[in-house]
Short mmCIF file of C-alpha atoms in Angstrom, two decimals:
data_model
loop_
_atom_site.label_atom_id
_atom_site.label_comp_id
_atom_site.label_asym_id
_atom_site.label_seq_id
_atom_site.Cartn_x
_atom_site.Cartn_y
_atom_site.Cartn_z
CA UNK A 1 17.41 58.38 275.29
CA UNK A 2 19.24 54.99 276.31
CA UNK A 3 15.89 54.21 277.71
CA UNK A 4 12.39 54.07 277.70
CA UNK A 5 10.27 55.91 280.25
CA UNK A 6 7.87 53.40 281.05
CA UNK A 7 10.78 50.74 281.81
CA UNK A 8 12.64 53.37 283.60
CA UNK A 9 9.41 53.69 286.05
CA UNK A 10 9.26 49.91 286.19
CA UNK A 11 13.37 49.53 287.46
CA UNK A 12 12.96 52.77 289.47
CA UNK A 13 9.70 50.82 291.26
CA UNK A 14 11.95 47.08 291.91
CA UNK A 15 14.82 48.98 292.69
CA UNK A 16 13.39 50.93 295.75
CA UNK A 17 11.97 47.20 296.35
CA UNK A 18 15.21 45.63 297.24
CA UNK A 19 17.36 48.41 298.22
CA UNK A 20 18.53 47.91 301.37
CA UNK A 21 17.20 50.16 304.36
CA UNK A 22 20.80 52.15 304.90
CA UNK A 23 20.51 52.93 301.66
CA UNK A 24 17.28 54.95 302.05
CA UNK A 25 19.79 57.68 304.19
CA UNK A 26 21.31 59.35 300.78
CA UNK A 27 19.56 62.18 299.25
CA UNK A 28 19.34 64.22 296.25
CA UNK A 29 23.27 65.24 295.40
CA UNK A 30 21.19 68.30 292.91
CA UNK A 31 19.43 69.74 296.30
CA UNK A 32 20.85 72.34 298.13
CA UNK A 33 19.33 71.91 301.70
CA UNK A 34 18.20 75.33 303.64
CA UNK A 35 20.28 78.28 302.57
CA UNK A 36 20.04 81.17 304.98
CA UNK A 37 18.49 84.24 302.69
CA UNK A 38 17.75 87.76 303.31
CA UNK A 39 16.60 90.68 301.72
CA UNK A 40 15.73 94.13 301.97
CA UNK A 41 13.66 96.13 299.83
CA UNK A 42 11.31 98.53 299.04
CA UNK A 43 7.84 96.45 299.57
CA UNK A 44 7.76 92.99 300.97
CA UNK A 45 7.03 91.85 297.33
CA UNK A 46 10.89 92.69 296.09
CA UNK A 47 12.36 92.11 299.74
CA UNK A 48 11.21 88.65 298.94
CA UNK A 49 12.57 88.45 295.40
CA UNK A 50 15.85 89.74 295.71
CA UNK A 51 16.03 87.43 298.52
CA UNK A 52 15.43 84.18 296.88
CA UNK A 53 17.70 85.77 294.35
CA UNK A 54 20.59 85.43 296.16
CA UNK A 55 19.79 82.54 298.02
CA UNK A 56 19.66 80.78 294.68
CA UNK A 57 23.46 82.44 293.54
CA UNK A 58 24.62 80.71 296.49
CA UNK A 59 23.04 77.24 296.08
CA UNK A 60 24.61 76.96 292.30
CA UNK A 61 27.97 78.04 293.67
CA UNK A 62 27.46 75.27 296.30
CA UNK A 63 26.51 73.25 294.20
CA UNK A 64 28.93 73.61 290.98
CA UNK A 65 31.40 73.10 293.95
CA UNK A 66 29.75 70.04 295.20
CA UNK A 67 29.76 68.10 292.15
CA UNK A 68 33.16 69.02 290.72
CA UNK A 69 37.08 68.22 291.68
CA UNK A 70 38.91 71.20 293.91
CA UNK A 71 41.18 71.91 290.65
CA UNK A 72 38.76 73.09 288.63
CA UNK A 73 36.92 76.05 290.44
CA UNK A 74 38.62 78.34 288.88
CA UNK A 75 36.36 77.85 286.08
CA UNK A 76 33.35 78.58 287.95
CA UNK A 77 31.59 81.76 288.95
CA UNK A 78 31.95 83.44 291.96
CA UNK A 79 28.43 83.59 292.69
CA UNK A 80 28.23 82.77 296.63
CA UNK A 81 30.51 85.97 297.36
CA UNK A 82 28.26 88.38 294.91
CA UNK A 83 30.67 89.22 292.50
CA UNK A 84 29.34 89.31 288.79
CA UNK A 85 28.41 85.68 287.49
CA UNK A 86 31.13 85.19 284.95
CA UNK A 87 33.86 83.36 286.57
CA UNK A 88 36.69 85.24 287.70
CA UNK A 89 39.94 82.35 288.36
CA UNK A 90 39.25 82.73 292.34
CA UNK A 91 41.49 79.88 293.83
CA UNK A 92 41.24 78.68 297.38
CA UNK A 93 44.04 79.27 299.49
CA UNK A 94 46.17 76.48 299.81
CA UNK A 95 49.86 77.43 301.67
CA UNK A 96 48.34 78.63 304.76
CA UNK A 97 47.08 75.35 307.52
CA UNK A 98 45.07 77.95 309.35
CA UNK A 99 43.59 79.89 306.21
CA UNK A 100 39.86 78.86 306.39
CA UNK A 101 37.86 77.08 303.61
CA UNK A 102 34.45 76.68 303.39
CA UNK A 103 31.68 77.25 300.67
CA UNK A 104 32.04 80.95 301.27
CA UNK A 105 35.56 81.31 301.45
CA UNK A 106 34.82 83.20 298.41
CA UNK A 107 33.71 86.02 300.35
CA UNK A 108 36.78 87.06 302.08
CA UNK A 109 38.96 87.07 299.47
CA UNK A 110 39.27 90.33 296.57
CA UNK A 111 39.01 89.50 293.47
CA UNK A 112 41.96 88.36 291.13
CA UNK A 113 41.84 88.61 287.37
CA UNK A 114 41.93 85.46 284.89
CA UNK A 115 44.21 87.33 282.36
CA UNK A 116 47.12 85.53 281.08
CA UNK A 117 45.75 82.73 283.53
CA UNK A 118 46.87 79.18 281.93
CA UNK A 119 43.24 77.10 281.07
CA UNK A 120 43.78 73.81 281.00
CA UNK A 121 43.00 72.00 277.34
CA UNK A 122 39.55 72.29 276.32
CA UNK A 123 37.88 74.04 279.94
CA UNK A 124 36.13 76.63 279.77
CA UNK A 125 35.28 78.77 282.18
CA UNK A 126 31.28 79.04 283.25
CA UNK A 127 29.48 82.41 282.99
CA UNK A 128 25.37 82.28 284.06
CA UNK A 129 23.34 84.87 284.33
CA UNK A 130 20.28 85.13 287.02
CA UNK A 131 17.89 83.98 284.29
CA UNK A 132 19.71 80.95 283.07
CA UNK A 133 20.29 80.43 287.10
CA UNK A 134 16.58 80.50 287.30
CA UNK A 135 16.26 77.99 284.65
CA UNK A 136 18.20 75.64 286.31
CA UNK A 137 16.02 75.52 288.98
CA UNK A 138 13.50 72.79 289.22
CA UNK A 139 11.85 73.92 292.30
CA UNK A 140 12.25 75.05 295.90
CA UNK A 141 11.47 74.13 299.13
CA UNK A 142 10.62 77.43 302.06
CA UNK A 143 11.34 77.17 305.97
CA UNK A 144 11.23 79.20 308.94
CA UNK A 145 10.30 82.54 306.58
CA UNK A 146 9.40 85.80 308.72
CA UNK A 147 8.50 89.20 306.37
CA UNK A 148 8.00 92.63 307.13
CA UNK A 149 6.66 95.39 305.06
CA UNK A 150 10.49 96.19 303.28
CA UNK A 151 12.17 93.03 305.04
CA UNK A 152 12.13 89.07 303.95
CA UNK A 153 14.04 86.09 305.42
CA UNK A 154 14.12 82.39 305.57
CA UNK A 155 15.42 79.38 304.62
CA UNK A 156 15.34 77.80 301.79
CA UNK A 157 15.97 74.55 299.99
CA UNK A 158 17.00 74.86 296.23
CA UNK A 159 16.28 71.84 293.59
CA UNK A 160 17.93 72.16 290.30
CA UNK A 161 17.09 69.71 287.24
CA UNK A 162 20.08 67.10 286.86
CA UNK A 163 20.19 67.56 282.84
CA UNK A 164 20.35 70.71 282.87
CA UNK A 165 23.18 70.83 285.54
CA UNK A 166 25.46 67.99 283.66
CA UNK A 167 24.64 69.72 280.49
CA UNK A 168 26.40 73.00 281.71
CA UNK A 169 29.30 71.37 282.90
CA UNK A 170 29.50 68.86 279.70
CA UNK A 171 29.65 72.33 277.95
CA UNK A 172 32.02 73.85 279.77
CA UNK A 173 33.96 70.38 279.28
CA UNK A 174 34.37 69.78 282.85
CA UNK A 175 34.56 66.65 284.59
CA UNK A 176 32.04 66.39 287.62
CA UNK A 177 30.68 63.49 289.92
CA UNK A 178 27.29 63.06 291.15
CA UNK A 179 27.75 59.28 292.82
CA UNK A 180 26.70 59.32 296.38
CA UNK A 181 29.32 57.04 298.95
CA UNK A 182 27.36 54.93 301.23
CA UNK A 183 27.15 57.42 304.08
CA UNK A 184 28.61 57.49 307.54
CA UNK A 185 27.71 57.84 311.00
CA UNK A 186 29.54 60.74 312.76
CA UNK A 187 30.17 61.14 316.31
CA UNK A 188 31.37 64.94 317.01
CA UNK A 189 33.57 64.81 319.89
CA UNK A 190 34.46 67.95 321.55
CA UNK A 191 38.11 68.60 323.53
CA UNK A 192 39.48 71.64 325.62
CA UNK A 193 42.34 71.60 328.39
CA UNK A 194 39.14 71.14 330.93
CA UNK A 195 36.43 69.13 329.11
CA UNK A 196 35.46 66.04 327.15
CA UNK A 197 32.05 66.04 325.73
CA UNK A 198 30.38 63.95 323.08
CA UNK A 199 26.28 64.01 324.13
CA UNK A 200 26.08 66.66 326.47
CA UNK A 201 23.96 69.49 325.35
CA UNK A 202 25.99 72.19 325.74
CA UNK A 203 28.29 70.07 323.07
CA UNK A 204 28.89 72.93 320.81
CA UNK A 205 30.65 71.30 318.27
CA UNK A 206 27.96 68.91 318.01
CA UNK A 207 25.48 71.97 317.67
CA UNK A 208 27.60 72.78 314.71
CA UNK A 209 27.60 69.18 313.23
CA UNK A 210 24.04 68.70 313.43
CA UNK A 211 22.93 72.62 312.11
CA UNK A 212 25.65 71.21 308.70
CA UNK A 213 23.12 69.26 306.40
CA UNK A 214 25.04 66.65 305.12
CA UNK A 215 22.99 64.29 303.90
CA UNK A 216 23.13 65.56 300.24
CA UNK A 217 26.79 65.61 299.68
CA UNK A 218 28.75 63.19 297.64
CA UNK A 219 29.91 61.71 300.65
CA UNK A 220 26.67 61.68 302.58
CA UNK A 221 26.78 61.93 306.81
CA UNK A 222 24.22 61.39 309.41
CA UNK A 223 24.50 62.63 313.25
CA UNK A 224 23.26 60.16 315.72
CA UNK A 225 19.89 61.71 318.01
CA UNK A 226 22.31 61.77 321.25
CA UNK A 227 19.03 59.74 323.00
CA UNK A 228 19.45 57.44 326.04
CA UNK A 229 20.38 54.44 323.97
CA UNK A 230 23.57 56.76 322.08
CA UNK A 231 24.56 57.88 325.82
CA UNK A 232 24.59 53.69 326.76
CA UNK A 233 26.30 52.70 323.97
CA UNK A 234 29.58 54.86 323.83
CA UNK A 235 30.98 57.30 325.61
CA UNK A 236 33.39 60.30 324.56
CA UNK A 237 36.51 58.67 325.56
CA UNK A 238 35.41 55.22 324.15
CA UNK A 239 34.88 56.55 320.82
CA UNK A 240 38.30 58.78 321.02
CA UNK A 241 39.84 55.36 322.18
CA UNK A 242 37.65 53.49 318.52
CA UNK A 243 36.22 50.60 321.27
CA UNK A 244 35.05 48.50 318.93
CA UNK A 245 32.49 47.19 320.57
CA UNK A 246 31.23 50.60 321.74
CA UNK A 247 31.10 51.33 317.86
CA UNK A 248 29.96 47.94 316.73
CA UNK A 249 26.79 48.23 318.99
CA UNK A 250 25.58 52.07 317.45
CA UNK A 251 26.43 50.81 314.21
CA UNK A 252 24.30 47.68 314.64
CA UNK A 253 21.41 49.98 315.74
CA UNK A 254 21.89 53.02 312.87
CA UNK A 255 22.06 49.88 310.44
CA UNK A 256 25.20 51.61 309.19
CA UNK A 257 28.63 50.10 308.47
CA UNK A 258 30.76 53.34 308.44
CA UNK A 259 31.51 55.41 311.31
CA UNK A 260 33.65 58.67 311.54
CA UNK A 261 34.93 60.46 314.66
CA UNK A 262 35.33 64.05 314.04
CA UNK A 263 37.66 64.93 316.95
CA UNK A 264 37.70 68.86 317.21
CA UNK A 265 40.63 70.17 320.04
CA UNK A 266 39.73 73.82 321.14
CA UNK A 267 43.38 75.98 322.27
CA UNK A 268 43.16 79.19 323.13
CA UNK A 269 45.74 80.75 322.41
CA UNK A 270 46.96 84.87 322.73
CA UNK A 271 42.90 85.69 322.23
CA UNK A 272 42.52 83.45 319.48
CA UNK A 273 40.05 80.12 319.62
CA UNK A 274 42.70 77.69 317.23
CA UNK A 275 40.49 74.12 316.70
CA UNK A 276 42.03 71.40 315.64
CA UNK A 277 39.54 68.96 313.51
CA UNK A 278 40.54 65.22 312.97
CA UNK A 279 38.49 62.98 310.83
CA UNK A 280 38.97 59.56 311.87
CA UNK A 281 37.81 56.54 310.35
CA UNK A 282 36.54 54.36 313.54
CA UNK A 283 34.40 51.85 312.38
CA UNK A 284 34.02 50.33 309.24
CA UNK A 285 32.93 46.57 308.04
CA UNK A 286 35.05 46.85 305.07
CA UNK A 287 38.09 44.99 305.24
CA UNK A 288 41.32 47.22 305.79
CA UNK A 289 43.31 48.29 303.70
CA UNK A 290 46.45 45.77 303.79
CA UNK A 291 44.45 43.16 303.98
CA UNK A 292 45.73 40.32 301.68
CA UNK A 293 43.15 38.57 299.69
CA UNK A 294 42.71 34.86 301.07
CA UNK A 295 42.27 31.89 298.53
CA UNK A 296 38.81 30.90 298.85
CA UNK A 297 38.25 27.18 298.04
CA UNK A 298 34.50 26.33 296.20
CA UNK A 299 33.29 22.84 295.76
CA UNK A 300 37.02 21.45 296.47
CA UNK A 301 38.49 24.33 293.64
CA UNK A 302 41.05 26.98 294.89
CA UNK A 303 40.18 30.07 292.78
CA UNK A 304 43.05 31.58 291.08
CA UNK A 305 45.00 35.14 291.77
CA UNK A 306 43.89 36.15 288.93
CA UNK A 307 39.70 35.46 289.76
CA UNK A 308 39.27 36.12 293.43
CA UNK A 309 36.39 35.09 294.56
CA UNK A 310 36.82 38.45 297.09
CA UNK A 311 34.92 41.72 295.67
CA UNK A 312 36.86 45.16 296.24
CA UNK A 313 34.43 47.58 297.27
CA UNK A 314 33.85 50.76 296.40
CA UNK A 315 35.55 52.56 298.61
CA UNK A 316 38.61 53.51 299.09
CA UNK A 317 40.00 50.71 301.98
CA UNK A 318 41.18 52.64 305.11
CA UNK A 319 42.24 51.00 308.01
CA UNK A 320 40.59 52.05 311.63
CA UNK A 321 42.24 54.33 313.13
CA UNK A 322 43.46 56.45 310.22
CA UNK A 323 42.85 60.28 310.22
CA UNK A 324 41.17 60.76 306.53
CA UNK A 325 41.64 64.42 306.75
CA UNK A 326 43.03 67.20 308.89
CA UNK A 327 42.75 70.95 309.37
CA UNK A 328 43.49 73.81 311.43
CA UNK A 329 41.55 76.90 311.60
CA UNK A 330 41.44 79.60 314.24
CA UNK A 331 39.75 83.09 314.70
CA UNK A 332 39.13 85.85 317.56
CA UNK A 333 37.54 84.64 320.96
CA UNK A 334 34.64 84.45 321.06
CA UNK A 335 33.21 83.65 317.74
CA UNK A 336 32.89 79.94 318.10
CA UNK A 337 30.14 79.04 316.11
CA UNK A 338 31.59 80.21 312.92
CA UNK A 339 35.14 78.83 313.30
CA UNK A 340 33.44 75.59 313.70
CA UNK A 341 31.42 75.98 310.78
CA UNK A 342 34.42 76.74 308.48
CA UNK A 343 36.36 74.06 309.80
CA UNK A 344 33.38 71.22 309.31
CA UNK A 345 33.14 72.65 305.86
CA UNK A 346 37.03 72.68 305.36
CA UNK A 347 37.45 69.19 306.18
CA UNK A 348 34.18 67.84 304.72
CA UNK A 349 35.90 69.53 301.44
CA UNK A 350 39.11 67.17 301.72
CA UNK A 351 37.24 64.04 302.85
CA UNK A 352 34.76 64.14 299.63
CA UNK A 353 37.70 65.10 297.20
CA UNK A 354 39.61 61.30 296.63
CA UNK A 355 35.65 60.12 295.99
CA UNK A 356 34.80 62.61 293.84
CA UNK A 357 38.12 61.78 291.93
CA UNK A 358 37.28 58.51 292.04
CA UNK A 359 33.84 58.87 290.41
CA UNK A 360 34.03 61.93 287.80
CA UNK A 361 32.00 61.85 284.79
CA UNK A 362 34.52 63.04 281.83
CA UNK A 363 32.22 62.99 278.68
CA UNK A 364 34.85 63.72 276.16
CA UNK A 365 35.94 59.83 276.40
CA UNK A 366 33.07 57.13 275.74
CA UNK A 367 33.91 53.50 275.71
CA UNK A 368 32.02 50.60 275.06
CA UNK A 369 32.60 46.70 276.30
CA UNK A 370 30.38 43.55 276.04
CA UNK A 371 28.93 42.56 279.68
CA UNK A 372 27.10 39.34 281.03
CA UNK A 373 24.65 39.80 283.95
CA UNK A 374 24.11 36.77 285.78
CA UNK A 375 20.94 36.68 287.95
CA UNK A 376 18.91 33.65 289.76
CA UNK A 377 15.49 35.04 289.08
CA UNK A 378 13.39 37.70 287.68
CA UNK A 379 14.06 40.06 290.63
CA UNK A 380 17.99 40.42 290.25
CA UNK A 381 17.57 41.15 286.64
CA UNK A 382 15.60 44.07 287.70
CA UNK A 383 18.33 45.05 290.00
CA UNK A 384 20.85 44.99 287.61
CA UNK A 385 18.65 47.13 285.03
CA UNK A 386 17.65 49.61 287.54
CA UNK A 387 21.56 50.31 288.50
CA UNK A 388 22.83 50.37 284.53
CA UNK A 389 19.45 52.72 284.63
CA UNK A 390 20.86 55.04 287.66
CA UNK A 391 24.23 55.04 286.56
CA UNK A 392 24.94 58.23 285.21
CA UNK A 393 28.19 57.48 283.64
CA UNK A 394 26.38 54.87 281.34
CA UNK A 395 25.19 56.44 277.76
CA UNK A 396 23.47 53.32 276.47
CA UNK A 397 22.95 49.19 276.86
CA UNK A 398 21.95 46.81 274.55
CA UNK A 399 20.84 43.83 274.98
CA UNK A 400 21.68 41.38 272.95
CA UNK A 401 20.37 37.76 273.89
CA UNK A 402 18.63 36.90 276.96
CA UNK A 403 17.79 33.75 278.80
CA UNK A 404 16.19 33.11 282.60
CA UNK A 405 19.74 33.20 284.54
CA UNK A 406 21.91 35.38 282.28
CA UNK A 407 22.01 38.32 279.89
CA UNK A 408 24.29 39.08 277.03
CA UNK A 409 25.08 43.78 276.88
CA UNK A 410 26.99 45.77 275.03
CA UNK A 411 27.28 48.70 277.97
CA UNK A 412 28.58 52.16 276.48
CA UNK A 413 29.81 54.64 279.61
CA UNK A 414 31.88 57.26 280.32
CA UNK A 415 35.07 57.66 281.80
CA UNK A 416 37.46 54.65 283.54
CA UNK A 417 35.82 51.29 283.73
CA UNK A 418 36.87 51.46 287.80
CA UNK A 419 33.67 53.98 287.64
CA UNK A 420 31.71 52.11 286.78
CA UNK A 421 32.56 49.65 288.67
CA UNK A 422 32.38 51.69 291.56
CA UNK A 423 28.75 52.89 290.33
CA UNK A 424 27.34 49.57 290.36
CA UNK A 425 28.90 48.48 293.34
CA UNK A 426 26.69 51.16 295.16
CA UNK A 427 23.89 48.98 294.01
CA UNK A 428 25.95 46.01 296.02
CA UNK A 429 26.69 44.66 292.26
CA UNK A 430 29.85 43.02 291.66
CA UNK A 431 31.72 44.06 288.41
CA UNK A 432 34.52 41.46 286.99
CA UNK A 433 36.41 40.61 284.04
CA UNK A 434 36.42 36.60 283.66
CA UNK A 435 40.44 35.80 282.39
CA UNK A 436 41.00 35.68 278.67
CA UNK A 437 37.29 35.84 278.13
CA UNK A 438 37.37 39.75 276.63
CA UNK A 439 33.69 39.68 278.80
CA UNK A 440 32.80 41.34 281.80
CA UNK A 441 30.53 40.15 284.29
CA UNK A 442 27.79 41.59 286.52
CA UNK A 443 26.42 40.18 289.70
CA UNK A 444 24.73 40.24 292.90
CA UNK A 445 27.69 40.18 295.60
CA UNK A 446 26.62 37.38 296.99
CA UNK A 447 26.35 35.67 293.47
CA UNK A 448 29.97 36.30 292.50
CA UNK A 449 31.59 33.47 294.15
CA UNK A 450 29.45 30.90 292.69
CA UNK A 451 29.62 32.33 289.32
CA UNK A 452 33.64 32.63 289.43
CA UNK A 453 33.42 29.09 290.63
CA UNK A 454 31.63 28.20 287.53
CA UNK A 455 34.43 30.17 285.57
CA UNK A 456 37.06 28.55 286.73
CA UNK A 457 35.20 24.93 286.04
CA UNK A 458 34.32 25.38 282.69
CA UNK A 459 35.30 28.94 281.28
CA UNK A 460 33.28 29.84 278.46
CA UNK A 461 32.57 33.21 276.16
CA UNK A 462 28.93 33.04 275.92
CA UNK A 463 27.14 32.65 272.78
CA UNK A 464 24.32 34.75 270.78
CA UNK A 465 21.11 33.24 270.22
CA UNK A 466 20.96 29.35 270.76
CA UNK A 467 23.34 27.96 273.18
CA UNK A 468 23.12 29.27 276.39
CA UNK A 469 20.86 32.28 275.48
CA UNK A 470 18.15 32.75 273.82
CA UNK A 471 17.50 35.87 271.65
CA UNK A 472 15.28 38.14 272.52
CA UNK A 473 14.68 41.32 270.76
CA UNK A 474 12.30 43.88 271.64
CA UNK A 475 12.07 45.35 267.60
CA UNK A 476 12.49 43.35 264.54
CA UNK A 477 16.07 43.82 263.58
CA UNK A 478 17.66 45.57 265.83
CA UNK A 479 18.62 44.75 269.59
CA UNK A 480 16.66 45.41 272.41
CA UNK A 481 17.51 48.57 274.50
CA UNK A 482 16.25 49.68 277.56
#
């Protein structure tokens, strides 16, 4: 245990002290929300059971798919479609533009066998049975359930336990990410040869956006309420058009700084409804993509190329205006509601897949590197605990000498040291390595300039007990962990 429980409850409490109110949108990334279940049996009693059964096979198949990279579901079971829980190779269909894909793609296709199929080194492939499903569960959540005397359905929200989730995969040696990306406003606008429609009600591609739950992904989404104030701010052709100051004014008022428009394009075409679904990235208050870094001059001192005083965030930089992901999908007249539920899934699938890549957890490679954490007070000290604490790719910290302004870590973590940079970051953390000075430094964003400055004035490797810190262990001997 890197930590101890009662210090754990003490970051948790600061942390949900200071964390901005945006970030209070993400949710749960081990919570499958409101899976549609039915059953039939003999009694209400196994109606019911066999039910929740299934329900649950399809929230781990969700799930598993959630957390890991596109490449590597062929190692997982096929449990969504109801084919026996070992995993059977199933890939997605890739050649075809029009082939759907969504979490139940599964479903339509037959079953292919894994023999003489080429396993990458060291996966394994998952098998689970309905028990060991079970005992991943940590608990679930029931709505809108109507029974009969041999009939059961409703919908319901499965939790699974995190450990026991990353400990499957760790077995299975697969890489998997469970880092949420600040989330994004999306405004579903709807297109046919006749119409343009954004907050009417008989919008039915926003219907389909707001039945999605999204809030739980990796990349996490929320659909505005469509209310008097949306209708004022921005209209379907100024958010096609990315009017800025349309955008800027419902981003100001979801306290968001992200926001998507998911242009869908309805043809109809020799009886078939074809949709077209762009992605675009309209708003954002990140800086673009090609933007160069400008010096930035501190108390008369140009900082150097090498220590920008400008902190990369944490996600990838995208200018406005560029489509993040594409798809086309079509199906028979007439069945509109579940061609636009494939394609929302299909292109939620490519938008989370370069974050997910960017944030996967490998566990067969540990590394370890010696941090500072620079703070002003008591309160950003707790900050940067609590997000070392949340990160999941860090194993352990040390602490080695502490003072009232600084802290001297040993940080041991998994995978690429860009993770964790990016995990941190989510805490709005800057991450840095000072020039020559083998140390890495931790921040509050708004912190790092001053503290660069300070580098680049008098660069110094900081010093165990005495000096600038002062040791402080928490058991004779040994160096305080927490």
């Amino acid at each position: 245990m890197k930590i101890t429980h009662a210090v754990a409850a003490l970051a948790a409490l600061s942390l949900a002290a200071i964390t901005p109110a945006r970030a209070e949108i993400a949710r749960d990334v081990f919570t499958v929300v409101k899976v549609p279940v039915r059953g039939e049996g003999s009694d209400a009693t196994q109606a019911k059971r066999l039910a929740q059964s299934q329900g649950r096979r399809v929230a781990v198949d969700r799930l598993l798919r959630r957390l890991t990279p596109k490449e590597d579901w062929e190692y997982l079971p096929t449990l969504a479609a109801g084919r026996p829980a070992p995993a059977s190779g199933l890939r997605a269909p890739s050649d075809d533009p029009l082939s759907p894909l969504a979490d139940d793609y599964l479903s339509q296709l037959s079953l292919q066998s894994i023999i003489g199929a080429e396993a990458r080194p060291q996966r394994t492939y998952i098998a689970l049975t309905d028990r060991e499903m079970e005992a991943l569960e940590s608990g679930i959540e029931i709505f809108n359930e109507k029974n009969s005397a041999t009939t059961y359905s409703a919908q319901i929200s499965y939790s699974f336990k995190p450990s026991a989730v990353r400990k499957l995969l760790r077995d299975a040696q697969l890489p998997y990410s469970e880092v949420q990306a600040r989330a994004a406003l999306v405004l579903p606008v709807f297109q046919t040869p006749q119409t343009l429609m954004l907050w009417e009600p008989e919008n039915p591609w926003a219907m389909a956006w707001r039945a999605r739950p999204l809030l739980n992904e990796l990349t996490p989404m929320l659909t505005p309420l469509g209310d008097l104030e949306d209708i004022t701010d921005i209209n379907p052709r100024q958010a096609l058009a990315l009017n800025q100051d349309a955008l800027s004014r419902i981003a100001e008022r979801y306290n968001i700084g992200h926001i998507l428009v998911a242009h869908g394009r309805l043809l109809r075409v020799d009886g078939q409804d074809r949709l077209q679904v762009r992605l675009i990235n309209a708003y954002n208050d990140l800086p673009p993509a090609d933007a160069a870094v400008e010096e930035a001059v501190i108390d008369g001192m140009a900082s150097t190329a090498s220590t920008p005083v400008f902190v990369q965030p944490a996600e990838r930089q995208v200018n406005v205006g560029e489509v993040l992901e594409e798809t086309w999908m079509r199906a028979e007249a007439g069945g509109f509601a579940a061609l636009a539920e494939s394609s929302i899934d299909g292109v939620l699938a490519g938008y989370g897949e370069e974050w997910k890549q960017r944030t996967l957890i490998d566990h067969s490679a540990a590394k370890t590197i010696v941090a500072t954490a620079h703070f002003r007070n008591a309160k950003e000290w707790m900050r940067i605990r609590s997000a070392l604490i949340a990160a999941p790719i860090v194993e352990a910290v040390q602490v080695q000498a502490l003072s009232r302004d600084g802290a001297y870590m040993s940080l041991r973590y998994l995978g690429e040291t860009e993770q964790l940079r990016v995990a941190l970051e989510q805490n709005s953390l800057g991450f840095w390595s000072q020039s020559g000075a083998g140390v890495w430094n931790i921040a509050a964003v708004d912190l790092v300039g001053e503290v660069k400055a300070r580098q680049l004035r008098a660069p110094q490797r900081p010093k165990r007990g005495g000096g600038w810190f002062r040791s402080e262990n928490t058991s004779p001997g040994a160096a305080s962990s927490f």
